[in-house]
PDB file of C-alpha atoms in Angstrom:
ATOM      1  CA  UNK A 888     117.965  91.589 110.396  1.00 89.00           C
ATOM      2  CA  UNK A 889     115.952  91.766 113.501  1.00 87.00           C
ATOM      3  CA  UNK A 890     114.502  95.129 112.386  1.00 94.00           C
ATOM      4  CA  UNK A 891     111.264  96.221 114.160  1.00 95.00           C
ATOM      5  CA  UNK A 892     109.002  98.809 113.751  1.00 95.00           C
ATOM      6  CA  UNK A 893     107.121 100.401 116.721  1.00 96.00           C
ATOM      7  CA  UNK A 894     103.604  99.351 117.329  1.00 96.00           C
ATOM      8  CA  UNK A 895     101.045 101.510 115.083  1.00 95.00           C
ATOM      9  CA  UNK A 896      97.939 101.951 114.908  1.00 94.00           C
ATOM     10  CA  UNK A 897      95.954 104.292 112.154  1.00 92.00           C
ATOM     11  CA  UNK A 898      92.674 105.942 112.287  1.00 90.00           C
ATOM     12  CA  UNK A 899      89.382 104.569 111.763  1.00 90.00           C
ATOM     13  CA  UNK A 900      88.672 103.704 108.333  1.00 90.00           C
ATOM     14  CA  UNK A 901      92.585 102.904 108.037  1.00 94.00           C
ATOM     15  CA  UNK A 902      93.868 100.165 105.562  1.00 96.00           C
ATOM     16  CA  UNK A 903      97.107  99.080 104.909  1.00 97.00           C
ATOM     17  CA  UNK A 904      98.839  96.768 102.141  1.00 98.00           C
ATOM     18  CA  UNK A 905     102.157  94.951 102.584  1.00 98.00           C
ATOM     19  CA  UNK A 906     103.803  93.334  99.784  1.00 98.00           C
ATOM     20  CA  UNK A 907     107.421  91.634 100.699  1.00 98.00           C
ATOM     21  CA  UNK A 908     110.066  92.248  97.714  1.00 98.00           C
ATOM     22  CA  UNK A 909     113.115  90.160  99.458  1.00 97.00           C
ATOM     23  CA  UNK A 910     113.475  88.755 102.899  1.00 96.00           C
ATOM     24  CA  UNK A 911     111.711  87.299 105.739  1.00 97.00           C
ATOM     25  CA  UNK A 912     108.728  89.269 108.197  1.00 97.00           C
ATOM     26  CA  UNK A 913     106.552  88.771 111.352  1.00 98.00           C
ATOM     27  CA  UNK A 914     103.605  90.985 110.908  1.00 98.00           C
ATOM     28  CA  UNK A 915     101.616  90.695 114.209  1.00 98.00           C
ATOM     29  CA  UNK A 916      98.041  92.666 114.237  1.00 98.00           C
ATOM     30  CA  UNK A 917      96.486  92.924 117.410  1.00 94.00           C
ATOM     31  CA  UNK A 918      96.134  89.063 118.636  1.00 94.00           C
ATOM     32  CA  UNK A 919      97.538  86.982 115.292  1.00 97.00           C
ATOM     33  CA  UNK A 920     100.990  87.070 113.418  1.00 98.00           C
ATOM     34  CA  UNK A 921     101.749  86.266 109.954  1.00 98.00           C
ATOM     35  CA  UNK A 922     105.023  85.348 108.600  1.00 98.00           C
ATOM     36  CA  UNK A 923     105.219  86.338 105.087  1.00 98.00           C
ATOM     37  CA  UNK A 924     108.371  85.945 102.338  1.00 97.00           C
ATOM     38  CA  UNK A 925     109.476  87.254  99.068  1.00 97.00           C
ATOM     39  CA  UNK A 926     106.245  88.043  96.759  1.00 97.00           C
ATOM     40  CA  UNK A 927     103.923  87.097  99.847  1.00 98.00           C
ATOM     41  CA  UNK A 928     101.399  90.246 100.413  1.00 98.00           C
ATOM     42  CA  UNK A 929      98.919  91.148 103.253  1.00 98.00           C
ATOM     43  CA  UNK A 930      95.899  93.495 103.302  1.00 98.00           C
ATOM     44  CA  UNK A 931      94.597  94.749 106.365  1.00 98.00           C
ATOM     45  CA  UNK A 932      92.407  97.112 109.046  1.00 97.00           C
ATOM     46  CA  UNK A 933      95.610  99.522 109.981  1.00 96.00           C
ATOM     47  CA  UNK A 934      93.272 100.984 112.675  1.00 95.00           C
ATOM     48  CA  UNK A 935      94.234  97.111 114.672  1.00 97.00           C
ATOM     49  CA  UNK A 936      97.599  97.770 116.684  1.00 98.00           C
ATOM     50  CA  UNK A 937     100.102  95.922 114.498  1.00 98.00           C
ATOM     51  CA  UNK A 938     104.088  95.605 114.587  1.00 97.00           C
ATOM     52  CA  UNK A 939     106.372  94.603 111.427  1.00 97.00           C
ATOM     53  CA  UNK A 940     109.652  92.468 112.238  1.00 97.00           C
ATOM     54  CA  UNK A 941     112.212  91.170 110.043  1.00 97.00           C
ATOM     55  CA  UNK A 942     112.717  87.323 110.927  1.00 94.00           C
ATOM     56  CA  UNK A 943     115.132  86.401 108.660  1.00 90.00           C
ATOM     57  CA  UNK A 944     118.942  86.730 108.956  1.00 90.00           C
ATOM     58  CA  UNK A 945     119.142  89.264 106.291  1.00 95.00           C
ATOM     59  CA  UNK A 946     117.988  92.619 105.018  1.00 95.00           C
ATOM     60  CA  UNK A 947     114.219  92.922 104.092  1.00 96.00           C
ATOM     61  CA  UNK A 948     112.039  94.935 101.944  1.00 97.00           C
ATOM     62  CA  UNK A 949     108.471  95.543 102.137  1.00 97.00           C
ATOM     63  CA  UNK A 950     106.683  97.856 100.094  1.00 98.00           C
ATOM     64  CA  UNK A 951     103.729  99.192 102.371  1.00 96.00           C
ATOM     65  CA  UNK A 952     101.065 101.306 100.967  1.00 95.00           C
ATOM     66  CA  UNK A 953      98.612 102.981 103.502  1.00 93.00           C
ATOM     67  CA  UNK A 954      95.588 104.815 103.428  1.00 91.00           C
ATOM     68  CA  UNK A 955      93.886 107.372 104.204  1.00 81.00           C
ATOM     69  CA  UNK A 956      96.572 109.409 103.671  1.00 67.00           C
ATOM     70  CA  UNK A 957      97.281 112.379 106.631  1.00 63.00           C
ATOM     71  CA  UNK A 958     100.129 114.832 106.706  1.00 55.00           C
TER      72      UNK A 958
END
């Protein structure tokens, strides 16, 4: 609870996919947030600063599922 990640941004050409498997999160990209819950997903430009929160008052899971992938 009250988890949150840094900001990130990815390259351009960057996508990500969030899918919420239990819990509560903030997902704020650049100028707009979106509170999603259990089953909720969210597709988006990953090269837009954006920060993940958990807003609920216990544990979350997200799946998250990025591309292009870099190593």
């Amino acid at each position: 609870p009250d988890g949150e990640t840094a900001v990130e941004q990815g390259v351009i050409g960057s996508e990500k996919f969030l899918f919420v498997l239990e819990g509560k999160i903030e997902v704020s990209i650049k100028d707009q947030m979106y509170i999603l819950e259990k089953s909720h997903t969210l597709y988006f430009d990953a090269a837009l600063p954006h920060c993940i929160k958990n807003s609920g008052g216990s544990p979350a899971r997200v799946l998250s599922v990025s591309t292009p992938v870099s190593l």
